[in-house]
CSV table of C-alpha atoms and ligand atoms in Angstrom, one decimal:
chain,number,residue,atom,x,y,z
E,209,MET,CA,0.3,0.0,0.0
E,210,PRO,CA,1.0,3.5,-0.7
E,211,ASP,CA,2.7,5.5,2.3
E,212,VAL,CA,1.3,8.8,3.0
E,213,ILE,CA,3.4,11.2,5.6
E,214,TYR,CA,1.4,13.6,7.6
E,215,VAL,CA,3.4,16.2,9.2
E,216,ALA,CA,1.8,17.7,12.5
E,217,HIS,CA,1.8,21.5,13.3
E,218,ASP,CA,4.7,20.7,15.5
E,219,GLY,CA,6.8,19.1,12.8
E,220,SER,CA,6.6,15.2,14.2
E,221,GLU,CA,5.7,13.1,11.4
E,222,ARG,CA,3.8,9.6,11.1
E,223,ARG,CA,3.6,7.8,7.7
E,224,VAL,CA,0.7,5.5,7.3
E,225,ASP,CA,0.0,2.7,4.7
E,226,VAL,CA,-3.3,4.1,3.2
E,227,PRO,CA,-4.9,1.6,0.5
E,228,ALA,CA,-5.0,3.1,-3.1
E,229,GLY,CA,-8.3,4.7,-4.0
E,230,ARG,CA,-8.8,5.6,-0.1
E,231,SER,CA,-8.7,9.7,0.4
E,232,VAL,CA,-5.8,11.3,2.2
E,233,MET,CA,-8.4,12.6,4.7
E,234,LEU,CA,-9.7,9.3,5.5
E,235,GLY,CA,-6.2,7.5,6.1
E,236,ALA,CA,-5.7,10.2,8.3
E,237,ILE,CA,-9.0,9.8,10.1
E,238,GLN,CA,-8.6,6.1,9.9
E,239,ASN,CA,-5.0,5.8,11.5
E,240,GLY,CA,-5.8,8.2,14.3
E,241,VAL,CA,-3.7,10.9,12.9
E,242,ARG,CA,-4.5,14.3,14.6
E,243,GLY,CA,-4.8,17.7,12.6
E,244,ILE,CA,-7.3,16.9,10.3
E,245,GLU,CA,-11.5,17.2,11.4
E,246,ALA,CA,-13.5,15.9,8.6
E,247,GLU,CA,-16.2,17.5,10.1
E,248,CYS,CA,-18.6,16.7,6.7
E,249,GLY,CA,-16.8,13.3,6.3
E,250,GLY,CA,-15.7,14.4,3.4
E,251,CYS,CA,-19.0,16.0,1.2
E,252,LEU,CA,-16.9,19.1,0.5
E,253,ALA,CA,-18.9,21.1,3.0
E,254,CYS,CA,-16.4,21.6,5.9
E,255,ALA,CA,-12.6,22.5,4.5
E,256,THR,CA,-11.7,21.0,7.9
E,257,CYS,CA,-9.5,18.5,6.3
E,258,HIS,CA,-7.4,21.4,5.2
E,259,VAL,CA,-3.6,20.5,4.4
E,260,TYR,CA,-0.5,21.8,2.9
E,261,VAL,CA,0.8,19.3,0.0
E,262,ASP,CA,4.6,19.3,0.4
E,263,PRO,CA,5.7,21.1,-2.9
E,264,ALA,CA,7.6,18.6,-4.5
E,265,TRP,CA,4.2,16.3,-4.7
E,266,LEU,CA,1.9,19.3,-5.8
E,267,ASP,CA,2.1,18.7,-9.7
E,268,ARG,CA,1.6,15.2,-9.5
E,269,LEU,CA,-2.0,15.4,-7.8
E,270,PRO,CA,-4.5,16.2,-10.1
E,271,PRO,CA,-5.8,19.8,-9.8
E,272,ALA,CA,-8.2,21.0,-7.4
E,273,GLY,CA,-11.8,21.2,-9.1
E,274,GLU,CA,-14.0,23.9,-8.8
E,275,ASP,CA,-15.9,23.0,-5.2
E,276,GLU,CA,-12.8,22.4,-3.9
E,277,GLU,CA,-11.5,25.8,-4.6
E,278,ASP,CA,-14.6,27.2,-3.6
E,279,MET,CA,-14.1,25.5,-0.3
E,280,LEU,CA,-10.6,26.3,0.0
E,281,GLU,CA,-11.5,30.2,0.5
E,282,ASN,CA,-13.2,29.0,3.9
E,283,THR,CA,-10.2,27.2,5.8
E,284,ALA,CA,-9.2,28.5,9.3
E,285,ALA,CA,-5.9,28.8,8.7
E,286,GLU,CA,-4.1,30.6,5.5
E,287,ARG,CA,-4.4,29.5,2.6
E,288,ARG,CA,-1.8,29.1,0.6
E,289,PRO,CA,-0.5,27.9,-3.2
E,290,ASN,CA,-0.3,24.6,-1.9
E,291,SER,CA,-3.3,24.1,0.0
E,292,ARG,CA,-5.6,21.4,-0.7
E,293,LEU,CA,-8.6,19.6,1.0
E,294,SER,CA,-7.5,16.0,1.9
E,295,CYS,CA,-10.9,14.2,1.2
E,296,GLN,CA,-10.3,15.3,-2.5
E,297,ILE,CA,-7.0,13.7,-2.7
E,298,THR,CA,-7.3,10.1,-3.5
E,299,VAL,CA,-4.0,8.0,-2.7
E,300,GLU,CA,-2.9,5.9,-5.6
E,301,ALA,CA,0.5,3.6,-6.1
E,302,ASP,CA,2.1,6.6,-7.8
E,303,LEU,CA,1.6,8.6,-4.9
E,304,ASP,CA,3.7,6.7,-2.6
E,305,GLY,CA,5.6,8.8,-0.3
E,306,LEU,CA,3.1,12.0,-0.6
E,307,ARG,CA,3.8,14.4,2.2
E,308,VAL,CA,1.3,16.5,3.6
E,309,ALA,CA,1.4,18.8,6.6
E,310,MET,CA,-1.4,20.0,8.9
E,311,PRO,CA,-2.2,23.5,9.7
E,312,GLU,CA,-2.1,25.0,13.0
E,313,THR,CA,-5.7,25.0,13.0
E,314,GLN,CA,-8.8,23.5,11.0
E,315,GLY,CA,-11.3,25.6,13.2
C,23,LIG,S1,-13.8,16.8,5.2
C,23,LIG,FE1,-15.2,18.3,5.1
C,23,LIG,S2,-14.4,19.1,3.1
C,23,LIG,FE2,-13.1,17.7,3.1
């Protein structure tokens, strides 16, 4: 299974096996990774699954859709060029080693 590396705001890291086809958000929630709230359960309605994608990986992800772009305007923490909603990033085999950092706050 591909590994996703979740970097907490304090710099600590968790490497988690996430099955291909599952979202980066679910990989965190199902493995007790803190820093992603996902209040809406992945319905693109909360923006509490905000992450900063490591710039080295950004171009390897499909671009954010229009609805994700709209929701990224509502993040609690500052939006940056590498901001994404983790419920909209699907883990695939070629994303093994993907690094995402959680913001200081989701709410
Ligand atoms: S979990 Fe709510 S927008 Fe991603």
